[in-house]
CSV table of C-alpha atoms in Angstrom, one decimal:
chain,number,residue,atom,x,y,z
A,23,MET,CA,142.9,85.7,143.0
A,24,GLU,CA,141.9,88.2,140.8
A,25,ILE,CA,140.3,91.4,141.8
A,26,ILE,CA,137.5,92.2,139.3
A,27,PRO,CA,137.5,96.2,138.6
A,28,LEU,CA,134.8,97.6,140.2
A,29,ARG,CA,133.8,99.2,136.6
A,30,ILE,CA,133.3,95.5,135.3
A,31,THR,CA,130.7,94.7,137.8
A,32,LEU,CA,128.6,98.2,137.8
A,33,PHE,CA,128.9,98.1,134.4
A,34,PHE,CA,127.1,94.1,133.8
A,35,ILE,CA,124.2,95.5,136.7
A,36,ALA,CA,123.4,98.7,134.9
A,37,LEU,CA,123.9,96.2,131.7
A,38,SER,CA,120.6,94.0,132.9
A,39,PHE,CA,118.5,96.6,134.3
A,40,PHE,CA,118.4,97.9,131.2
A,41,VAL,CA,118.4,94.8,129.2
A,42,VAL,CA,115.2,93.2,131.7
A,43,VAL,CA,113.8,97.3,131.0
A,44,ALA,CA,114.4,96.9,126.8
A,45,LYS,CA,112.5,93.2,126.7
A,46,LEU,CA,109.5,94.6,129.5
A,47,ILE,CA,109.0,97.3,126.8
A,48,ARG,CA,109.4,94.7,124.0
A,49,LYS,CA,106.8,92.1,125.8
A,50,GLY,CA,104.2,94.8,125.7
A,51,LYS,CA,104.2,94.5,129.8
A,52,LEU,CA,105.6,98.1,130.6
A,53,HIS,CA,102.8,100.6,128.6
A,54,GLU,CA,104.4,102.8,125.8
A,55,LYS,CA,103.4,105.6,127.6
A,56,HIS,CA,105.9,104.6,130.7
A,57,ALA,CA,108.6,102.8,128.2
A,58,LEU,CA,110.2,106.2,127.4
A,59,GLY,CA,110.4,106.9,131.3
A,60,TRP,CA,112.0,103.2,131.9
A,61,PHE,CA,114.3,103.7,128.7
A,62,LEU,CA,115.8,106.9,130.1
A,63,LEU,CA,116.2,105.7,133.1
A,64,GLY,CA,117.8,102.5,132.2
A,65,SER,CA,120.1,104.0,130.1
A,66,GLY,CA,120.7,106.8,132.8
A,67,VAL,CA,122.1,104.0,134.8
A,68,LEU,CA,124.3,102.1,132.2
A,69,ILE,CA,126.3,104.9,131.3
A,70,SER,CA,126.6,106.4,134.9
A,71,GLY,CA,127.1,102.6,135.8
A,72,THR,CA,130.3,102.4,132.6
A,73,PHE,CA,131.5,105.8,133.3
A,74,PRO,CA,131.6,106.5,137.6
A,75,HIS,CA,133.6,108.8,136.5
A,76,LEU,CA,130.7,111.1,135.0
A,77,VAL,CA,129.2,111.6,138.3
A,78,ASP,CA,132.6,112.4,140.4
A,79,ARG,CA,132.6,115.3,137.7
A,80,VAL,CA,129.0,116.2,137.9
A,81,ALA,CA,129.2,116.2,142.0
A,82,PHE,CA,132.1,118.3,141.6
A,83,TYR,CA,130.7,121.3,139.2
A,84,LEU,CA,127.4,120.8,141.7
A,85,ASP,CA,130.0,121.4,144.9
A,86,ILE,CA,128.8,118.0,146.2
A,87,HIS,CA,132.3,117.1,148.3
A,88,TYR,CA,131.3,113.2,148.3
A,89,PRO,CA,130.4,111.9,145.0
A,90,PRO,CA,128.9,108.5,145.0
A,91,ILE,CA,125.7,110.7,147.5
A,92,LEU,CA,124.8,112.7,144.6
A,93,ALA,CA,123.8,108.7,142.9
A,94,ILE,CA,122.1,108.3,145.0
A,95,CYS,CA,120.0,111.4,145.9
A,96,ILE,CA,119.1,111.3,142.4
A,97,GLY,CA,118.0,107.6,142.9
A,98,LEU,CA,116.4,108.9,145.8
A,99,VAL,CA,114.4,111.3,144.3
A,100,ILE,CA,113.4,109.7,141.1
A,101,ILE,CA,111.9,106.7,143.4
A,102,LEU,CA,109.8,109.3,145.3
A,103,VAL,CA,108.3,110.7,142.7
A,104,GLN,CA,107.6,107.5,140.7
A,105,GLN,CA,105.5,106.4,144.4
A,106,LEU,CA,103.7,109.5,144.1
A,107,HIS,CA,102.9,109.1,140.5
A,108,LEU,CA,102.1,105.5,141.1
A,109,PHE,CA,100.2,106.5,143.9
A,110,ILE,CA,98.4,109.3,142.2
A,111,LEU,CA,97.1,106.2,139.6
A,112,ILE,CA,95.7,103.8,142.4
A,113,THR,CA,93.8,106.3,144.1
A,114,ARG,CA,91.9,107.6,140.4
A,115,ASN,CA,91.6,103.6,139.7
A,116,GLU,CA,89.5,103.2,143.1
A,117,THR,CA,87.4,105.7,142.2
A,118,ARG,CA,86.9,104.4,138.6
A,119,ILE,CA,86.5,100.5,139.8
A,120,LYS,CA,83.8,103.0,142.6
A,121,GLN,CA,82.1,104.1,139.3
A,122,LEU,CA,82.0,100.2,137.6
A,123,THR,CA,80.8,99.0,140.6
A,124,GLN,CA,77.8,101.1,141.3
A,125,GLU,CA,77.0,101.7,138.0
A,126,MET,CA,76.9,97.7,137.5
A,127,ALA,CA,74.6,97.2,140.8
A,128,LEU,CA,72.4,99.5,139.4
A,129,LEU,CA,72.5,98.5,136.0
A,130,ASN,CA,71.8,94.9,137.0
A,131,LYS,CA,68.8,96.2,139.0
A,132,LEU,CA,67.1,98.1,136.4
A,133,LEU,CA,67.7,94.7,134.0
A,134,GLU,CA,65.9,92.4,136.4
A,135,GLU,CA,62.8,95.2,136.5
A,136,LEU,CA,62.7,95.5,133.0
A,137,ILE,CA,62.6,91.0,132.3
A,138,GLU,CA,59.7,91.2,135.2
A,139,ALA,CA,58.4,93.7,133.7
A,140,GLN,CA,58.4,92.3,129.8
A,141,GLU,CA,57.4,88.5,131.5
A,142,LYS,CA,54.1,90.2,133.0
A,143,ALA,CA,53.2,92.0,129.8
A,144,GLU,CA,53.7,88.2,128.1
A,145,LYS,CA,51.5,86.7,131.0
A,146,GLN,CA,48.3,89.4,130.1
A,147,PRO,CA,48.3,89.7,126.3
A,148,SER,CA,44.8,90.9,126.6
A,149,GLY,CA,43.8,94.5,126.4
A,150,ASN,CA,46.0,97.2,125.7
A,151,ILE,CA,48.4,96.1,123.2
A,152,PRO,CA,46.5,97.1,119.4
A,153,GLU,CA,46.5,94.8,116.7
B,2,MET,CA,54.8,102.0,138.0
B,3,ASP,CA,57.0,103.9,139.7
B,4,ARG,CA,56.6,107.3,138.8
B,5,THR,CA,52.6,106.8,140.1
B,6,LEU,CA,53.7,108.8,143.4
B,7,PRO,CA,56.2,111.7,142.2
B,8,LEU,CA,55.8,113.1,146.0
B,9,GLU,CA,57.2,110.1,147.4
B,10,THR,CA,59.8,109.1,149.4
B,11,LEU,CA,62.7,106.4,149.0
B,12,ILE,CA,63.8,104.8,152.0
B,13,ILE,CA,68.0,103.7,151.2
B,14,VAL,CA,69.2,100.9,154.0
B,15,PRO,CA,72.3,99.7,153.1
B,16,ILE,CA,73.4,96.8,154.7
B,17,TYR,CA,76.6,94.8,155.3
B,18,ASP,CA,76.1,91.4,157.3
B,19,GLU,CA,73.3,92.3,159.3
B,20,TRP,CA,70.9,88.9,157.3
B,21,PRO,CA,68.4,88.2,159.3
B,22,HIS,CA,67.9,90.6,162.2
B,23,VAL,CA,67.5,93.2,159.3
B,24,ALA,CA,64.2,91.4,158.8
B,25,GLU,CA,62.3,93.1,160.9
B,26,VAL,CA,63.4,96.6,160.6
B,27,LEU,CA,62.4,96.2,157.5
B,28,GLU,CA,58.9,94.8,158.0
B,29,ASN,CA,58.7,97.9,160.2
B,30,LEU,CA,59.7,100.7,157.5
B,31,LYS,CA,57.4,98.6,154.6
B,32,SER,CA,54.3,99.5,157.0
B,33,LEU,CA,54.5,102.8,156.8
B,34,PHE,CA,56.5,103.8,154.2
B,35,PRO,CA,55.8,102.0,150.1
B,36,SER,CA,59.4,102.7,148.8
B,37,ILE,CA,62.1,101.0,149.6
B,38,LEU,CA,65.2,100.5,148.3
B,39,VAL,CA,67.9,97.8,150.1
B,40,ILE,CA,71.6,97.6,148.8
B,41,GLU,CA,73.4,94.6,150.0
B,42,ASP,CA,77.6,95.7,150.3
B,43,GLY,CA,78.8,92.3,149.3
B,44,PRO,CA,77.2,89.0,148.0
B,45,SER,CA,75.9,87.4,151.0
B,46,GLY,CA,74.0,84.8,150.3
B,47,ASP,CA,70.0,84.9,148.5
B,48,ALA,CA,67.8,84.9,151.9
B,49,LEU,CA,67.5,89.3,151.8
B,50,LYS,CA,67.2,88.9,148.4
B,51,HIS,CA,64.0,86.7,148.2
B,52,PHE,CA,62.9,88.9,151.4
B,53,ALA,CA,63.0,91.5,149.8
B,54,LYS,CA,61.1,90.1,147.3
B,55,GLU,CA,58.1,88.8,148.7
B,56,ASN,CA,57.8,91.8,150.7
B,57,ASN,CA,58.3,93.8,147.7
B,58,ILE,CA,61.1,95.8,148.4
B,59,GLU,CA,63.6,96.7,146.1
B,60,TYR,CA,67.1,95.0,145.9
B,61,ILE,CA,70.1,95.9,144.6
B,62,SER,CA,73.7,93.9,145.6
B,63,SER,CA,76.9,95.2,145.3
B,64,LEU,CA,80.0,93.1,143.3
B,65,PHE,CA,82.0,94.1,146.0
B,66,ASN,CA,82.3,95.2,149.4
B,67,MET,CA,82.8,98.7,149.2
B,68,GLY,CA,81.9,100.9,152.1
B,69,ALA,CA,78.5,102.1,153.2
B,70,TRP,CA,78.8,105.6,151.6
B,71,SER,CA,79.4,103.6,148.2
B,72,ALA,CA,76.1,101.4,148.7
B,73,ILE,CA,74.3,104.7,150.0
B,74,GLN,CA,75.6,106.3,146.4
B,75,ILE,CA,73.9,103.4,144.7
B,76,GLY,CA,70.8,104.3,146.1
B,77,PHE,CA,71.1,107.5,145.6
B,78,ARG,CA,71.7,106.6,141.3
B,79,TYR,CA,68.6,105.0,141.6
B,80,ALA,CA,66.5,107.5,143.4
B,81,MET,CA,67.8,109.8,140.1
B,82,ARG,CA,67.2,106.9,137.3
B,83,LYS,CA,63.2,106.8,139.5
B,84,GLY,CA,62.9,110.5,140.0
B,85,TYR,CA,62.1,110.1,143.2
B,86,PRO,CA,62.3,114.0,145.2
B,87,GLN,CA,63.5,112.9,148.4
B,88,VAL,CA,65.4,110.1,150.1
B,89,VAL,CA,66.3,109.0,153.8
B,90,THR,CA,69.3,106.7,154.6
B,91,PHE,CA,68.5,104.4,156.8
B,92,ASP,CA,70.5,101.5,158.4
B,93,GLY,CA,69.6,98.1,159.2
B,94,ASP,CA,70.8,97.0,162.4
B,95,GLY,CA,67.9,98.6,164.4
B,96,GLN,CA,69.4,102.3,165.4
B,97,HIS,CA,66.6,104.0,163.3
B,98,LEU,CA,63.8,104.1,164.2
B,99,PRO,CA,60.8,103.9,161.4
B,100,GLU,CA,58.6,106.3,163.6
B,101,GLU,CA,61.4,108.4,163.4
B,102,VAL,CA,61.6,109.3,159.9
B,103,GLY,CA,58.2,111.7,159.6
B,104,LYS,CA,60.6,114.4,161.2
B,105,LEU,CA,63.8,114.1,159.0
B,106,LEU,CA,61.0,114.8,156.1
B,107,ASN,CA,59.2,117.3,158.0
B,108,GLU,CA,62.5,119.2,158.7
B,109,LEU,CA,62.9,118.6,154.9
B,110,SER,CA,60.1,120.2,154.0
B,111,LEU,CA,61.2,123.5,155.2
B,112,GLY,CA,64.0,124.2,152.4
B,113,TYR,CA,66.8,122.7,153.7
B,114,ASP,CA,68.9,120.5,151.5
B,115,ILE,CA,70.1,118.1,154.5
B,116,VAL,CA,68.5,116.6,157.8
B,117,ILE,CA,70.4,114.8,160.0
B,118,GLY,CA,68.7,112.6,162.9
B,119,SER,CA,70.6,113.0,165.9
B,120,CYS,CA,71.2,111.5,168.9
B,121,LEU,CA,73.5,112.5,171.2
B,122,GLU,CA,72.8,110.3,174.0
B,123,ARG,CA,74.8,107.1,172.7
B,124,GLY,CA,77.8,106.5,172.3
B,125,GLY,CA,80.6,106.2,175.3
B,126,PHE,CA,83.1,108.8,176.7
B,127,LEU,CA,85.7,108.4,173.7
B,128,ARG,CA,82.8,108.9,170.9
B,129,LYS,CA,81.5,111.4,172.6
B,130,THR,CA,84.6,112.9,172.9
B,131,CYS,CA,86.2,112.3,169.6
B,132,ARG,CA,83.1,114.1,168.1
B,133,VAL,CA,83.4,117.4,170.0
B,134,ALA,CA,86.8,117.2,169.0
B,135,LEU,CA,85.9,116.8,165.3
B,136,ARG,CA,83.3,119.0,165.5
B,137,LYS,CA,85.3,122.0,166.8
B,138,LEU,CA,88.0,121.2,164.4
B,139,SER,CA,85.6,121.4,162.0
B,140,GLY,CA,83.7,124.6,162.5
B,141,VAL,CA,80.5,122.3,161.0
B,142,GLU,CA,77.2,123.1,163.5
B,143,ILE,CA,76.1,119.7,163.6
B,144,HIS,CA,76.5,117.9,167.0
B,145,ASP,CA,75.5,114.6,165.6
B,146,LEU,CA,78.3,114.1,162.6
B,147,THR,CA,78.5,110.0,162.0
B,148,SER,CA,74.4,110.0,162.3
B,149,GLY,CA,73.9,107.5,159.0
B,150,PHE,CA,70.1,108.8,159.6
B,151,ARG,CA,69.4,111.5,157.0
B,152,ALA,CA,67.6,113.2,155.1
B,153,TYR,CA,68.3,114.8,151.3
B,154,THR,CA,66.6,116.5,148.4
B,155,ARG,CA,67.1,116.0,145.2
B,156,ARG,CA,69.4,118.6,144.6
B,157,ALA,CA,71.5,117.4,147.3
B,158,PHE,CA,71.6,113.9,146.4
B,159,GLU,CA,72.3,114.4,142.5
B,160,LYS,CA,75.7,115.8,143.2
B,161,PHE,CA,76.5,113.7,146.6
B,162,ALA,CA,75.8,110.7,144.2
B,163,GLN,CA,78.9,112.1,141.9
B,164,VAL,CA,82.0,108.8,143.0
B,165,ASP,CA,84.5,111.4,141.9
B,166,GLN,CA,83.5,114.6,143.8
B,167,ALA,CA,81.9,112.3,147.0
B,168,ASN,CA,84.5,109.4,147.1
B,169,LEU,CA,84.0,108.7,150.9
B,170,ASP,CA,84.4,105.2,153.4
B,171,TYR,CA,81.4,106.3,155.4
B,172,GLN,CA,78.2,109.0,155.5
B,173,ASP,CA,79.6,111.4,158.3
B,174,LEU,CA,81.5,114.1,158.4
B,175,GLY,CA,83.4,114.3,155.0
B,176,VAL,CA,79.4,114.7,153.8
B,177,LEU,CA,78.6,117.6,156.0
B,178,LEU,CA,82.0,119.7,154.7
B,179,LEU,CA,81.4,118.7,150.5
B,180,ALA,CA,77.6,120.4,151.8
B,181,ARG,CA,79.2,123.4,153.1
B,182,LYS,CA,81.7,123.5,150.0
B,183,TRP,CA,78.7,123.3,147.5
B,184,GLY,CA,76.5,125.5,149.9
B,185,LEU,CA,73.8,122.9,150.6
B,186,LYS,CA,71.4,124.1,153.7
B,187,CYS,CA,71.8,121.4,156.4
B,188,SER,CA,70.1,121.0,159.7
B,189,GLU,CA,69.3,118.8,162.7
B,190,VAL,CA,66.6,117.4,164.6
B,191,HIS,CA,66.5,115.1,167.5
B,192,THR,CA,65.8,111.7,167.1
B,193,ARG,CA,64.8,108.7,169.3
B,194,MET,CA,67.5,105.4,168.8
B,195,GLY,CA,66.6,102.1,169.6
B,196,GLU,CA,68.8,99.2,170.5
B,197,ARG,CA,71.2,98.3,168.0
B,198,LEU,CA,70.0,94.4,167.1
B,199,ALA,CA,72.9,93.0,164.9
B,200,GLY,CA,76.8,94.3,164.0
B,201,GLN,CA,79.0,97.0,165.0
B,202,SER,CA,78.6,100.7,164.8
B,203,LYS,CA,80.3,101.4,160.8
B,204,VAL,CA,82.2,104.3,162.2
B,205,PHE,CA,83.4,103.3,165.4
B,206,PRO,CA,84.0,99.2,165.8
B,207,GLY,CA,87.3,99.7,168.1
B,208,ILE,CA,89.7,101.4,169.2
B,209,ARG,CA,92.3,101.4,166.5
B,210,PHE,CA,89.5,102.4,163.8
B,211,ILE,CA,89.3,105.3,166.3
B,212,LEU,CA,92.0,106.9,165.9
B,213,ARG,CA,92.7,106.1,162.0
B,214,TYR,CA,89.0,107.5,161.3
B,215,LEU,CA,90.1,110.6,163.5
B,216,LEU,CA,93.2,111.4,161.9
B,217,THR,CA,92.1,110.1,158.0
B,218,THR,CA,89.5,113.0,158.8
B,219,LEU,CA,91.5,115.6,160.7
B,220,VAL,CA,93.4,115.1,157.2
B,221,SER,CA,90.4,115.3,155.3
B,222,THR,CA,89.5,118.6,157.2
B,223,ALA,CA,92.3,119.9,156.6
B,224,THR,CA,92.3,119.5,153.3
B,225,LYS,CA,89.0,120.6,152.7
B,226,TRP,CA,88.6,123.7,154.4
B,227,ARG,CA,86.5,125.8,152.7
């Protein structure tokens, strides 16, 4: 059986990631403001996957003796930062949902009061309305 | 209609799953105070709503269950709209006694912004230890940190009504830490408490929960320090 070169495997994995990201952006499933980040990330994966020796080069200049660890470290940092960003967004959204729910409950109550007052006024149209 | 008595107090009763036990509590309250607002935390049928209407009690229901503090915040907002000068938060489970509300209001009239009605006899060993630990750590000079029986002036509840400023789960230590940060004056009066008729403690339903609560509060204490 013939051996598939690692470079080809990497290229296809990276390419499929890039294509998925591009499709999601096109369909509007990733918001435009997030799109740029994902596009850059996809491009980075594609480049480092297609030219793995680039990673070796960079690792050498950074005094890293085992180059794959560089790729893993970069990946981990990106994931951590993203995770943090997501939790910030979740917290903000929770607060907003709470605000909305509270405000809605209050408005519902005020609306009910308004309707009741109106019905009362309609039932007894005598006296205080100047006509 | 609502502004005829400007010096009225609004009693806010957050309710979660406490029907029908709460009916008795509300009737007792209504015999002493004219303005009562029940806030149902999450939808649960019409029984309470009808009861409130029949007894001339204001009723609000929240779309989702968002915790007792969130329900209380709705009450604060309502009080702001209607121009109430002070509110009292009152649990519907029978622990808080309507006769004791007066004590809180008296203390409030001495110039405090928040008055806590405390009862240190209740709770088991674990709960008492927990309370002492939290007090020592936070440096808040209040003994019953978890009591939901509190009176607020307008100055205080207007601040606490802001969700982004006071995004809490319970009416407990977090409130007191924020009060300290905002320079609101807190006081504590001893109140008698009754037996819980229904439901569980909102803050302390079980050991796993206590531990989680303790850790969460420790973190928030650490982050809100001064």
